[in-house]
Amino acid sequence: MSQESFQQQQQQLSQPSDDQRRLAQLISHLFPSNATCHSDPNNSLSLHSCSGSSNPYPYGSIQPSTNDPKNCLSCYAISSNQMIQHTLERYESETHRNIRNRIYELVRKNPKLFERRFGLTKDEERYLSHDRLEFIIQQLKPFEMEHFKTDPKRIFTVLETLSMIDFGSCGRCMIHFGLFGASILFFGTEKHQPFLQRIVKDLSRDFFGMFCMSELNHASNVQAIETRAIYDHSTKTFQIVTPSDSAVKVWSGGAALLATWAIVFAQLIVNNENKGVHTFLVPIRSEKDHSVLPGIRIRDLGSKIGLNSLDNGRVWFDHVTIPKDYLLDRFGTITDEGTYKTSIPDAGLRFLSHVSALLIGRIMTASSSILALKLALEITLKHAIHRKQFGPTLDKEVPILSYLSYQRRFYPYLAFTYVMQFAVEDLKMRYEKPSKGAENKMMHTLADCLKAKCSETAFNGCQECRKGAGAQGFLSVNRIGEMRTIADASLTYEGDNTILYQTAARNLMKRGSTIPKLKKLTNLWDLQQLQQIFEFRDATIEQAYVKKTALLAKKTNNAFEASVRTQDLALKLCNSYVENHAIKVFMKEALESLSQENKNLGQVLERLALLLVFTWIQQDGFFLQHGLISSEQYGQLDDMINSICEELTPLVPMLIKSFNFPEDIVTNVPMGPKLVEMMAYDKIYD
Ligand SMILES: Cc1cc2nc3c(=O)[nH]c(=O)nc-3n(C[C@H](O)[C@H](O)[C@H](O)COP(=O)(O)OP(=O)(O)OC[C@H]3O[C@@H](n4cnc5c(N)ncnc54)[C@H](O)[C@@H]3O)c2cc1C
């Protein structure tokens, strides 16, 4: 955008803008399907800026006609249905939609089981989340284990839907099917097929599987775990041994109360030789009377700061005997002669194969983080539309959503959910296609980075929502705390975010990117030009990281030392990569692919992307430091963000409705429009 047109736009923006005008504008747009152009110069109450009209749009197909007098975002009559169709539904088939709707329907028909309950004891909470999961799986049979390979989106659909109903049930679903069952599916062989058939069919309080990978002293560094599985050829059995208290299995979800079976990660010892980490199927409790089996000691992990519906525990194994066939032997097996045989001679690669099943969990964590942020935003922003505080006079208070500072706090998170949704859906599609070698590694890297970026931003965003809902945000019944907890735990499980970034950086540095020739940034409204500077940042940091690591390794003759002293660059590289990737996917999937008839949606989506990109530029001094943006342009960003905030405000009801959460069972909280009515009840909840 030229300096001149930007100034013109600023003049438009600085037209008389009193609170009355904002209020009238906001109210007139609460139902966006009725939105019309209110740029009537004779009516000061309905004036609003058509800042969009002076923007040069780079996307030909969605460029509004210059003859269109309604050339501004809030002039468009965009329904939430249209938005849902282009942001959510295009990624799901009729089958997946039906599964989601059938789960919602089951919840509706069984209000007693699914009503939100508070103040339960630890065990009551645990049984409740289990019973809900069991009921849904047994009633609907929404997937089979084979679907993890043939139709993983089915699994994502179930997990995502559950996550918004009861995250405890979702967590249990992830543990029993996504970790326990998927380990048998991916690491097991033909002989494990009969057991695999039980995973869905037999799920009950007496048949539940857990995943014992983390140990007290080694959780991030799984390769260094101490638990041993010692093979005895004379009996054709393994002895599972916890050699010291520091090797106790910790955090295993399901251990404290319900689990009857476990996948145990242990060092495989054959003929006194360590063959590295392998996985074993171990019975934990009797399926008949639930007693803990001989040689196993289990203790509760205690009260947590959230997610207490998951019964995480500690497990010790004192020479627990299991048959030879309980080794999940896809990557390494014991022959009839009692020797070790593997198709992957490299121990490091063999280990990586064993943790590859975690990928689905990481993708799911990225997705559930975005969902948690969406739900927190919907509840908060709906409240903010109705909540009035202060105004030009005592009797003319205005909605808190009309305050600029409020919009600046939340709209970037709103934009994040829209942009990142496309990146996560794109990742799911990559996951569906079989991939090998470098392509497969890159998918893992992308999943690591998206999981870290989404959970980190969701946690910060949910915390902002907690504050943005005022004191109401502190009530359990309003669900914002619940969403913040989901995001909080997501920072650590399925891999600590910092560790994931560092692992991803080691792969990203091998891309051998060349730094693109820098073209001058002439138009800040041009997403294509902006993407170029993100591309430049990604490649520049990669090269700096490669160079510094090599230099330090040479100087210190110590590769570990070099990797430690370049960790700052590793983290920056992953952040640059994932932001650049998300913008690229969004431009391709959300903007370019929208046809002429969807130009209104394209406009809104583009504005959301610009808001996020401006926010990211403001967060990182790199762009200024490297002259990718001039100080003059940088100085314009705040006003540009403000103008987008103003444009988006009338669309907020549509944008949050487009998240598509059913109001009766997911977002029914005593806030926003229901605040006074529901808070007047004698009891808010029972
Ligand atoms: C709610 C919940 C449920 C869980 N469920 C399960 C389960 O069912 N089964 C299971 O096996 N595990 C489970 N876990 C455990 C989880 O996988 C581990 O907590 C996770 O891998 C992190 O390990 P840690 O807690 O030992 O952290 P640590 O590895 O001790 O990390 C602590 C801090 O040190 C930092 N750090 C560590 N190493 C480095 C380094 N090299 N460079 C820079 N910084 C570093 C990390 O970033 C982190 O901030 C669960 C955890 C939670 C919170």
XYZ file of C-alpha atoms and ligand atoms in Angstrom:
739
model
C 0.000 0.000 0.000
C 1.377 3.418 -0.873
C 2.031 5.978 1.794
C -0.644 8.178 0.243
C -3.397 5.597 0.254
C -2.488 4.560 3.783
C -2.851 8.179 4.897
C -6.202 8.359 3.112
C -7.273 5.292 4.963
C -6.157 6.769 8.248
C -8.179 9.887 7.561
C -11.213 7.727 6.969
C -10.520 5.869 10.171
C -10.154 9.055 12.190
C -13.617 10.296 11.224
C -15.824 11.089 14.232
C -15.845 7.822 16.097
C -17.818 8.139 19.285
C -18.949 5.260 21.450
C -22.528 5.634 20.300
C -21.498 4.998 16.750
C -19.537 1.935 17.788
C -22.451 0.636 19.830
C -24.966 1.154 17.036
C -22.641 -0.435 14.543
C -22.029 -3.399 16.775
C -25.687 -4.000 17.545
C -26.701 -3.669 13.934
C -24.252 -6.404 13.077
C -24.914 -8.873 15.839
C -26.664 -11.076 13.322
C -24.402 -10.942 10.329
C -26.812 -12.642 7.963
C -28.686 -9.358 8.071
C -25.566 -7.289 7.608
C -25.916 -4.500 5.094
C -23.838 -1.500 4.232
C -24.415 1.235 6.763
C -22.242 3.852 5.154
C -24.996 6.342 5.108
C -23.404 9.798 5.330
C -26.642 11.283 6.642
C -26.721 9.092 9.660
C -23.807 9.591 11.989
C -24.935 6.698 14.181
C -24.543 4.131 11.422
C -21.342 5.466 9.889
C -18.492 3.083 9.656
C -15.232 3.005 7.852
C -15.006 1.134 4.596
C -11.264 0.819 4.941
C -11.286 -2.245 2.706
C -12.123 -0.096 -0.289
C -8.677 1.459 -0.515
C -6.766 -1.805 -0.216
C -5.155 -3.343 -3.260
C -6.037 -7.040 -3.082
C -3.472 -9.462 -4.422
C -5.872 -12.385 -4.934
C -7.581 -11.784 -8.241
C -10.258 -14.378 -7.718
C -11.501 -12.910 -4.487
C -10.964 -9.274 -5.288
C -14.208 -7.407 -4.729
C -15.434 -5.529 -7.741
C -14.299 -1.917 -7.609
C -17.826 -0.983 -8.679
C -19.200 -2.639 -5.617
C -20.372 0.098 -3.267
C -20.364 -2.434 -0.451
C -16.636 -2.776 -0.680
C -15.931 -3.420 2.982
C -15.960 -6.484 5.164
C -18.956 -5.652 7.281
C -21.064 -4.983 4.199
C -21.007 -8.633 3.289
C -23.843 -10.880 4.248
C -21.833 -13.925 5.212
C -23.553 -16.699 7.034
C -21.819 -18.890 9.543
C -22.983 -21.850 7.468
C -20.973 -20.635 4.496
C -17.948 -20.174 6.715
C -18.338 -23.647 8.237
C -18.595 -25.127 4.785
C -15.303 -23.577 3.727
C -13.291 -23.924 6.885
C -14.480 -27.157 8.484
C -16.758 -29.222 6.289
C -14.523 -29.219 3.260
C -12.150 -31.383 5.265
C -14.655 -33.941 6.481
C -16.707 -36.533 4.651
C -20.363 -37.285 5.193
C -19.312 -40.350 7.213
C -17.203 -38.299 9.605
C -19.902 -35.662 9.980
C -22.417 -38.376 10.781
C -20.156 -39.842 13.441
C -19.834 -36.455 15.097
C -23.555 -35.823 14.956
C -24.350 -39.271 16.287
C -22.127 -38.661 19.299
C -23.818 -35.315 19.938
C -27.225 -36.964 19.596
C -26.314 -39.686 22.082
C -25.167 -37.032 24.548
C -28.445 -35.136 24.089
C -30.504 -38.253 24.693
C -28.626 -39.121 27.878
C -28.475 -35.897 29.856
C -28.045 -37.666 33.188
C -24.826 -39.343 32.151
C -23.394 -36.327 30.345
C -24.473 -33.352 32.443
C -21.460 -31.402 33.674
C -20.812 -32.209 37.299
C -18.560 -30.554 39.830
C -17.258 -31.334 43.292
C -17.017 -35.095 42.685
C -14.471 -37.244 44.486
C -11.386 -38.330 42.539
C -12.724 -41.838 41.963
C -16.222 -40.622 41.033
C -14.677 -38.368 38.387
C -12.541 -41.201 37.048
C -15.392 -43.692 36.784
C -17.646 -41.081 35.242
C -15.202 -40.236 32.438
C -14.647 -43.951 31.829
C -18.363 -44.775 31.805
C -19.076 -41.965 29.347
C -16.396 -43.244 26.977
C -17.533 -46.850 27.309
C -21.149 -45.867 26.681
C -20.309 -43.944 23.496
C -18.009 -46.637 22.110
C -20.364 -49.519 22.914
C -23.483 -47.739 21.668
C -22.053 -46.330 18.452
C -18.985 -48.466 17.652
C -17.659 -45.419 15.765
C -14.412 -47.076 14.656
C -12.379 -50.273 14.539
C -8.650 -50.433 15.268
C -7.982 -50.948 11.552
C -9.284 -47.402 10.958
C -6.072 -46.067 12.515
C -4.485 -47.203 9.249
C -7.307 -46.936 6.724
C -9.325 -43.947 7.924
C -7.527 -42.049 10.695
C -9.868 -39.071 10.265
C -12.576 -41.230 11.810
C -10.453 -41.500 14.947
C -9.694 -37.763 14.947
C -13.409 -37.014 14.610
C -14.287 -39.136 17.640
C -11.452 -37.741 19.759
C -12.185 -34.136 18.802
C -15.901 -34.478 19.495
C -15.236 -36.140 22.844
C -12.715 -33.479 23.780
C -15.400 -30.805 23.771
C -17.864 -32.939 25.757
C -15.584 -34.358 28.431
C -11.825 -34.145 28.099
C -11.420 -36.965 30.652
C -13.263 -39.318 28.275
C -11.200 -38.028 25.367
C -7.964 -38.621 27.313
C -9.055 -42.169 28.128
C -9.977 -42.730 24.506
C -6.527 -41.511 23.474
C -4.790 -43.763 26.016
C -6.766 -46.971 25.426
C -7.069 -46.755 21.641
C -4.476 -44.190 20.493
C -1.557 -45.374 22.641
C -2.288 -48.853 23.994
C -4.259 -50.215 21.020
C -2.229 -48.380 18.365
C 1.007 -49.811 19.822
C -0.340 -53.344 19.315
C -1.560 -52.422 15.836
C 1.690 -50.786 14.711
C 4.333 -52.716 16.683
C 2.642 -56.115 16.891
C 2.529 -58.932 14.340
C 0.112 -61.639 13.197
C 0.111 -63.394 16.572
C -1.232 -60.262 18.255
C -4.286 -60.069 15.983
C -6.671 -61.931 18.344
C -5.775 -59.525 21.147
C -6.214 -56.551 18.800
C -9.784 -57.702 18.148
C -10.554 -57.151 21.822
C -9.533 -53.486 21.986
C -12.843 -51.988 20.813
C -15.161 -54.910 21.550
C -14.166 -55.499 25.176
C -13.612 -51.946 26.411
C -15.069 -51.849 29.924
C -14.092 -51.152 33.509
C -12.486 -54.647 33.389
C -10.648 -54.222 30.129
C -8.677 -51.022 29.795
C -5.159 -50.536 28.478
C -2.517 -48.006 29.524
C 0.802 -46.811 28.138
C 3.873 -47.031 30.393
C 6.693 -45.167 28.718
C 7.756 -42.383 31.102
C 9.901 -43.207 34.142
C 10.675 -41.040 37.116
C 14.211 -40.259 35.918
C 13.638 -40.567 32.176
C 10.582 -39.295 30.365
C 11.772 -36.967 27.631
C 14.865 -39.113 27.075
C 13.059 -42.413 26.500
C 16.113 -44.142 25.056
C 17.734 -43.996 28.497
C 14.901 -45.706 30.416
C 16.010 -48.294 32.967
C 13.164 -50.860 32.978
C 14.462 -54.221 31.740
C 12.770 -57.103 29.892
C 15.139 -60.048 30.359
C 14.618 -63.034 28.060
C 14.893 -66.584 29.448
C 15.011 -69.121 26.625
C 14.573 -72.117 28.941
C 11.047 -70.948 29.859
C 10.444 -68.830 26.739
C 9.442 -65.920 28.971
C 10.508 -62.367 29.804
C 11.029 -60.977 33.272
C 9.941 -57.327 33.490
C 12.073 -55.595 36.095
C 12.108 -52.129 37.638
C 15.755 -52.017 38.723
C 15.461 -49.023 41.085
C 12.943 -46.537 42.452
C 14.156 -43.997 39.916
C 12.930 -46.336 37.174
C 9.337 -46.511 38.390
C 6.877 -45.947 35.561
C 5.145 -42.618 36.208
C 2.224 -40.679 34.768
C 0.717 -43.767 33.117
C -2.937 -42.768 32.622
C -5.244 -45.538 33.872
C -2.693 -47.008 36.298
C -4.146 -45.800 39.574
C -7.637 -47.254 39.193
C -8.737 -48.947 36.023
C -6.039 -50.367 33.781
C -5.937 -54.146 33.407
C -3.294 -54.191 30.677
C -0.261 -52.083 29.772
C 2.164 -51.430 26.978
C 5.484 -51.294 28.790
C 8.581 -49.726 27.237
C 11.710 -51.577 28.400
C 15.301 -52.358 27.388
C 15.263 -55.812 25.810
C 18.026 -58.031 27.205
C 18.805 -61.206 25.225
C 21.793 -63.386 26.185
C 23.035 -60.571 28.459
C 23.055 -58.113 25.565
C 20.965 -54.938 25.515
C 19.018 -54.717 22.233
C 17.527 -51.322 23.065
C 14.003 -50.124 23.844
C 11.165 -52.468 22.828
C 7.492 -52.677 23.762
C 5.741 -55.417 25.736
C 2.162 -56.321 26.483
C 1.832 -56.791 30.241
C -1.280 -57.808 32.232
C -1.602 -55.530 35.255
C -4.840 -56.370 37.051
C -7.160 -59.362 37.019
C -9.992 -58.896 34.536
C -12.192 -60.881 36.940
C -11.799 -59.149 40.295
C -9.550 -56.203 39.427
C -6.855 -57.278 41.905
C -3.330 -56.133 41.066
C -1.349 -59.091 39.672
C 1.638 -60.631 41.524
C 4.936 -58.737 41.288
C 3.243 -55.443 40.387
C 2.980 -52.514 42.791
C 0.807 -49.532 41.903
C 0.352 -46.213 43.636
C -1.765 -43.211 42.767
C 0.110 -40.169 41.466
C -1.980 -37.900 43.670
C -4.056 -34.839 43.007
C -3.078 -32.827 39.918
C -3.704 -29.203 39.031
C -6.293 -30.383 36.487
C -7.488 -33.440 34.520
C -8.154 -35.340 37.736
C -10.567 -37.543 35.844
C -7.474 -39.333 34.514
C -6.115 -41.833 37.038
C -2.393 -41.347 36.457
C -0.249 -43.600 38.615
C 3.142 -45.093 39.454
C 3.962 -48.708 38.609
C 6.824 -50.970 39.775
C 7.577 -54.397 38.231
C 9.302 -56.951 40.445
C 10.365 -59.737 38.052
C 6.943 -59.995 36.434
C 6.861 -62.983 34.089
C 5.226 -62.685 30.664
C 5.283 -65.124 27.713
C 7.643 -64.640 24.754
C 4.682 -63.753 22.529
C 3.984 -60.621 24.568
C 6.929 -58.882 22.916
C 5.485 -56.634 20.191
C 7.965 -57.839 17.630
C 7.390 -55.997 14.376
C 10.862 -54.391 14.501
C 12.788 -57.034 16.434
C 11.954 -60.585 17.464
C 13.347 -63.644 19.278
C 13.876 -66.665 17.037
C 12.931 -70.255 17.948
C 16.621 -70.747 18.787
C 16.515 -67.914 21.323
C 18.513 -65.313 19.392
C 17.539 -61.743 18.530
C 16.615 -60.892 14.942
C 15.720 -57.489 13.515
C 14.840 -55.927 10.189
C 16.296 -52.579 11.382
C 19.934 -53.129 12.377
C 20.483 -49.487 13.422
C 19.442 -49.256 17.108
C 18.596 -45.549 16.819
C 16.269 -46.089 13.865
C 14.706 -49.047 15.628
C 13.928 -46.854 18.586
C 12.421 -44.176 16.323
C 10.121 -46.804 14.819
C 8.888 -47.580 18.322
C 7.921 -44.007 19.066
C 6.434 -43.352 15.632
C 2.978 -44.435 16.846
C 2.997 -41.305 18.990
C 2.478 -39.217 15.868
C -1.293 -39.554 15.943
C -1.252 -38.290 19.535
C 0.731 -35.220 18.543
C -1.593 -34.375 15.690
C -4.545 -34.870 18.016
C -2.925 -32.630 20.644
C -2.458 -29.838 18.096
C -6.079 -30.226 17.063
C -7.527 -30.388 20.577
C -5.483 -27.311 21.554
C -7.100 -25.325 18.751
C -10.520 -26.633 19.740
C -9.919 -25.645 23.366
C -8.919 -22.149 22.265
C -11.977 -21.888 20.014
C -14.338 -22.899 22.785
C -12.745 -20.481 25.264
C -12.947 -17.708 22.640
C -16.568 -18.424 21.798
C -17.618 -18.283 25.435
C -15.558 -15.177 26.137
C -16.456 -13.197 23.031
C -20.144 -14.041 23.256
C -19.976 -12.701 26.783
C -18.139 -9.603 25.569
C -20.864 -8.823 23.024
C -23.435 -8.678 25.795
C -21.377 -7.455 28.720
C -21.521 -3.678 29.025
C -19.124 -1.645 31.121
C -18.722 2.138 31.013
C -19.821 4.439 28.237
C -20.130 8.071 27.280
C -22.745 8.541 30.011
C -23.826 6.402 32.946
C -26.971 5.224 31.189
C -25.255 4.450 27.909
C -22.791 1.724 28.686
C -21.177 -0.025 25.729
C -20.316 -3.720 25.189
C -16.777 -4.548 26.251
C -16.214 -6.004 22.779
C -16.398 -2.491 21.364
C -13.236 -1.460 23.219
C -10.149 -1.438 21.037
C -7.889 -2.802 23.762
C -10.275 -5.732 24.163
C -10.287 -6.451 20.437
C -6.485 -6.309 20.288
C -6.255 -8.894 23.066
C -8.536 -11.439 21.403
C -8.745 -11.037 17.669
C -5.193 -12.280 17.013
C -6.141 -15.506 18.829
C -9.324 -15.702 16.787
C -7.217 -15.299 13.655
C -4.815 -17.967 14.936
C -7.604 -20.552 15.197
C -8.702 -19.901 11.613
C -5.212 -19.954 10.104
C -3.929 -22.909 12.116
C -7.031 -24.977 11.478
C -5.935 -25.244 7.849
C -2.378 -26.254 8.785
C -3.647 -28.993 11.110
C -6.150 -30.292 8.549
C -3.367 -30.321 5.965
C -1.215 -32.333 8.392
C -4.020 -34.858 8.875
C -4.214 -35.303 5.093
C -0.452 -35.878 4.911
C -0.785 -38.422 7.712
C -3.435 -40.329 5.768
C -1.106 -40.879 2.826
C 1.629 -43.461 3.291
C 5.048 -41.803 3.331
C 8.622 -42.987 3.687
C 12.116 -41.651 4.309
C 12.635 -37.895 4.204
C 8.962 -37.179 3.531
C 7.920 -39.180 6.577
C 10.559 -37.470 8.720
C 9.306 -34.083 7.576
C 5.772 -35.048 8.576
C 7.014 -35.873 12.079
C 8.846 -32.550 12.186
C 5.732 -30.695 11.116
C 3.619 -32.522 13.715
C 6.165 -31.685 16.447
C 6.171 -28.010 15.492
C 2.406 -27.687 15.110
C 1.768 -29.484 18.393
C 4.138 -27.094 20.186
C 2.900 -23.926 18.477
C -0.813 -24.732 18.872
C -0.638 -25.796 22.510
C 1.556 -22.825 23.511
C -0.714 -20.291 21.804
C -3.868 -22.028 23.048
C -2.612 -21.906 26.616
C -1.816 -18.187 26.393
C -5.103 -17.522 24.586
C -7.196 -19.446 27.128
C -5.511 -17.534 29.954
C -6.388 -14.277 28.175
C -9.991 -15.538 27.878
C -10.019 -16.299 31.590
C -9.193 -12.654 32.233
C -11.388 -11.380 29.410
C -14.445 -12.985 30.987
C -13.697 -11.168 34.236
C -14.636 -12.992 37.429
C -17.073 -15.213 35.502
C -14.032 -16.745 33.825
C -12.992 -18.073 37.216
C -16.138 -20.204 37.631
C -15.705 -23.862 36.691
C -19.143 -23.987 35.120
C -18.055 -21.495 32.473
C -15.547 -23.990 31.024
C -12.709 -21.542 30.321
C -10.595 -23.034 33.118
C -11.296 -26.496 31.709
C -10.059 -25.364 28.281
C -6.977 -23.745 29.804
C -6.183 -27.026 31.563
C -6.434 -28.962 28.297
C -3.977 -26.563 26.701
C -1.761 -26.592 29.792
C -1.358 -30.380 29.893
C -0.853 -30.323 26.119
C 2.343 -28.331 26.613
C 3.936 -31.419 28.180
C 2.275 -34.688 27.239
C 2.884 -36.256 23.858
C 6.332 -34.689 24.249
C 7.471 -31.520 26.044
C 7.244 -28.587 23.609
C 10.856 -27.457 23.963
C 12.116 -30.980 23.403
C 9.876 -31.351 20.354
C 11.204 -28.093 18.873
C 14.786 -29.194 19.460
C 14.161 -32.547 17.805
C 12.428 -30.847 14.895
C 15.269 -28.343 14.471
C 17.757 -31.177 13.918
C 15.715 -32.239 10.900
C 14.940 -28.727 9.675
C 18.649 -27.861 9.543
C 19.108 -30.623 6.948
C 16.755 -29.033 4.415
C 19.584 -27.064 2.820
C 17.354 -24.055 2.161
C 18.733 -21.194 0.090
C 17.965 -17.691 1.224
C 15.558 -16.159 -1.307
C 16.539 -12.927 -3.045
C 14.887 -10.236 -1.018
C 12.293 -8.167 -2.818
C 11.362 -4.842 -1.280
C 8.161 -5.011 0.733
C 5.998 -2.418 -1.006
C 2.515 -3.330 0.136
C 1.838 -4.356 3.707
C -1.654 -5.542 2.781
C -0.238 -8.059 0.331
C -0.096 -11.472 1.991
C 2.076 -12.864 -0.807
C 4.724 -10.214 -0.223
C 4.516 -10.768 3.522
C 4.933 -14.505 3.086
C 8.215 -13.809 1.247
C 9.708 -12.183 4.329
C 8.645 -15.161 6.448
C 10.332 -17.429 3.890
C 13.459 -15.289 4.146
C 13.448 -15.490 7.940
C 13.052 -19.287 7.910
C 15.985 -19.827 5.505
C 18.217 -17.215 7.190
C 17.779 -18.723 10.650
C 18.337 -22.207 9.263
C 21.650 -21.127 7.738
C 22.718 -19.290 10.885
C 21.881 -22.377 12.942
C 23.779 -24.740 10.628
C 26.796 -22.423 10.498
C 27.004 -21.757 14.219
C 26.530 -25.419 15.145
C 29.303 -26.500 12.758
C 31.630 -23.747 13.970
C 31.112 -24.569 17.633
C 31.427 -28.298 17.022
C 34.774 -27.684 15.364
C 35.952 -25.273 18.036
C 34.930 -27.399 21.011
C 35.265 -30.772 19.308
C 32.056 -31.613 21.123
C 28.827 -32.004 19.151
C 26.655 -32.067 22.291
C 28.173 -28.813 23.577
C 27.587 -27.214 20.161
C 23.951 -28.321 20.124
C 23.398 -26.894 23.616
C 24.944 -23.532 22.749
C 22.738 -23.145 19.680
C 19.427 -24.054 21.313
C 18.183 -20.474 21.033
C 18.518 -20.705 17.257
C 16.908 -24.152 17.207
C 13.775 -22.800 18.878
C 13.702 -19.721 16.626
C 14.066 -21.911 13.562
C 11.069 -24.066 14.492
C 8.924 -21.047 15.220
C 9.915 -19.426 11.892
C 9.301 -22.661 10.028
C 5.868 -23.332 11.502
C 4.643 -19.744 11.033
C 5.869 -19.671 7.426
C 4.346 -23.081 6.760
C 0.983 -22.047 8.221
C 0.829 -18.907 6.068
C 1.678 -20.901 2.936
C -0.948 -23.560 3.620
C -3.526 -20.909 4.385
C -2.821 -19.010 1.167
C -3.149 -22.178 -0.864
C -6.019 -23.896 0.900
C -8.077 -20.975 2.137
C -7.440 -18.172 -0.334
C -6.327 -19.464 -3.709
C -8.769 -22.332 -3.770
C -11.809 -20.223 -3.005
C -13.770 -19.646 -6.154
C -15.229 -16.406 -7.398
C -18.576 -17.021 -5.753
C -16.938 -17.223 -2.328
C -15.096 -13.951 -2.568
C -16.725 -12.552 0.578
C -15.394 -15.400 2.632
C -12.019 -14.986 1.012
C -11.965 -11.370 2.085
C -12.701 -12.198 5.690
C -10.214 -15.059 5.820
C -7.550 -12.886 4.238
C -8.119 -10.165 6.808
C -7.770 -12.718 9.615
C -4.505 -13.937 8.116
C -3.183 -10.383 7.798
C -4.033 -9.699 11.427
C -2.114 -12.775 12.533
C 0.849 -12.003 10.290
C 1.052 -8.410 11.551
C 0.936 -9.718 15.115
C 3.721 -12.216 14.417
C 5.835 -9.483 12.802
C 5.386 -7.299 15.873
C 6.429 -10.199 18.115
C 9.792 -10.792 16.416
C 12.491 -8.143 16.091
C 14.083 -10.186 13.280
C 12.040 -8.438 10.583
C 13.224 -4.982 11.621
C 16.749 -6.121 12.419
C 17.203 -7.543 8.926
C 15.481 -4.659 7.157
C 12.664 -6.905 5.917
C 10.265 -4.221 6.975
C 11.201 -0.526 7.169
C 10.850 1.310 10.453
C 8.217 3.457 8.761
C 6.207 0.402 7.754
C 6.677 -1.053 11.201
C 5.242 2.149 12.619
C 2.112 1.681 10.507
C 1.344 -1.784 11.827
C -0.564 -0.685 14.918
C -2.964 1.435 12.891
C -3.415 -1.336 10.366
C -4.166 -3.839 13.126
C -6.620 -1.377 14.644
C -8.399 -0.975 11.338
C -8.722 -4.747 10.916
C -10.060 -5.003 14.468
C -12.693 -2.449 13.644
C -13.669 -4.286 10.494
C -13.839 -7.653 12.207
C -15.961 -6.565 15.164
C -19.324 -6.814 13.399
C -18.328 -10.232 12.129
C -17.424 -11.676 15.511
C -20.817 -13.351 16.093
C -20.511 -15.060 12.726
C -16.865 -15.995 13.295
C -17.535 -17.680 16.621
C -20.749 -19.339 15.457
C -18.706 -20.827 12.645
C -16.744 -22.873 15.168
C -19.854 -25.030 14.989
C -20.140 -26.088 18.640
C -23.685 -27.186 19.521
C -25.019 -24.600 21.918
C -27.259 -26.935 23.892
C -24.554 -29.363 24.992
C -21.179 -27.641 24.555
C -21.406 -23.869 24.992
C -24.375 -23.685 27.358
C -22.814 -21.648 30.159
C -24.214 -18.941 32.424
C -22.422 -16.129 30.648
C -23.038 -13.661 27.861
C -26.731 -13.607 26.936
C -27.578 -16.081 29.700
C -25.656 -14.378 32.494
C -28.496 -12.710 34.395
C -31.082 -15.402 33.741
C -28.861 -18.291 34.849
C -27.078 -16.575 37.703
C -30.473 -15.832 39.259
C -31.186 -19.533 39.809
C -30.844 -20.727 43.375
C -28.264 -23.190 42.202
C -26.160 -22.595 39.109
C -25.442 -26.298 38.791
C -25.981 -29.478 40.771
C -1.336 -35.028 32.102
C -0.190 -35.910 31.706
C -0.448 -37.205 31.281
C 0.617 -38.042 30.932
N 0.341 -39.324 30.554
C 1.363 -40.196 30.295
C 1.108 -41.572 29.989
O -0.032 -42.020 29.917
N 2.176 -42.405 29.779
C 3.464 -41.955 29.844
O 4.386 -42.752 29.622
N 3.740 -40.649 30.131
C 2.734 -39.766 30.364
N 2.998 -38.440 30.684
C 4.402 -38.026 30.843
C 4.925 -37.116 29.747
O 5.101 -37.837 28.562
C 6.244 -36.503 30.236
O 5.903 -35.708 31.341
C 6.921 -35.656 29.186
O 7.518 -36.486 28.229
C 7.996 -34.726 29.784
O 8.880 -35.414 30.607
P 9.253 -34.896 32.081
O 7.988 -34.620 32.788
O 10.177 -35.869 32.687
O 10.003 -33.530 31.848
P 11.590 -33.288 31.759
O 12.154 -34.051 30.632
O 12.218 -33.469 33.090
O 11.609 -31.754 31.382
C 11.518 -30.701 32.372
C 11.869 -29.372 31.710
O 13.231 -29.412 31.280
C 13.317 -29.041 29.937
N 14.377 -29.849 29.288
C 14.571 -31.178 29.380
N 15.591 -31.567 28.606
C 16.063 -30.456 28.002
C 17.085 -30.207 27.042
N 17.822 -31.180 26.506
N 17.270 -28.926 26.632
C 16.508 -27.929 27.117
N 15.519 -28.102 28.011
C 15.293 -29.360 28.446
C 11.956 -29.333 29.316
O 11.696 -28.461 28.231
C 11.014 -29.082 30.481
O 10.615 -27.727 30.495
C 1.953 -37.560 31.006
C 2.191 -36.248 31.410
C 1.137 -35.423 31.752
C 1.423 -34.023 32.200
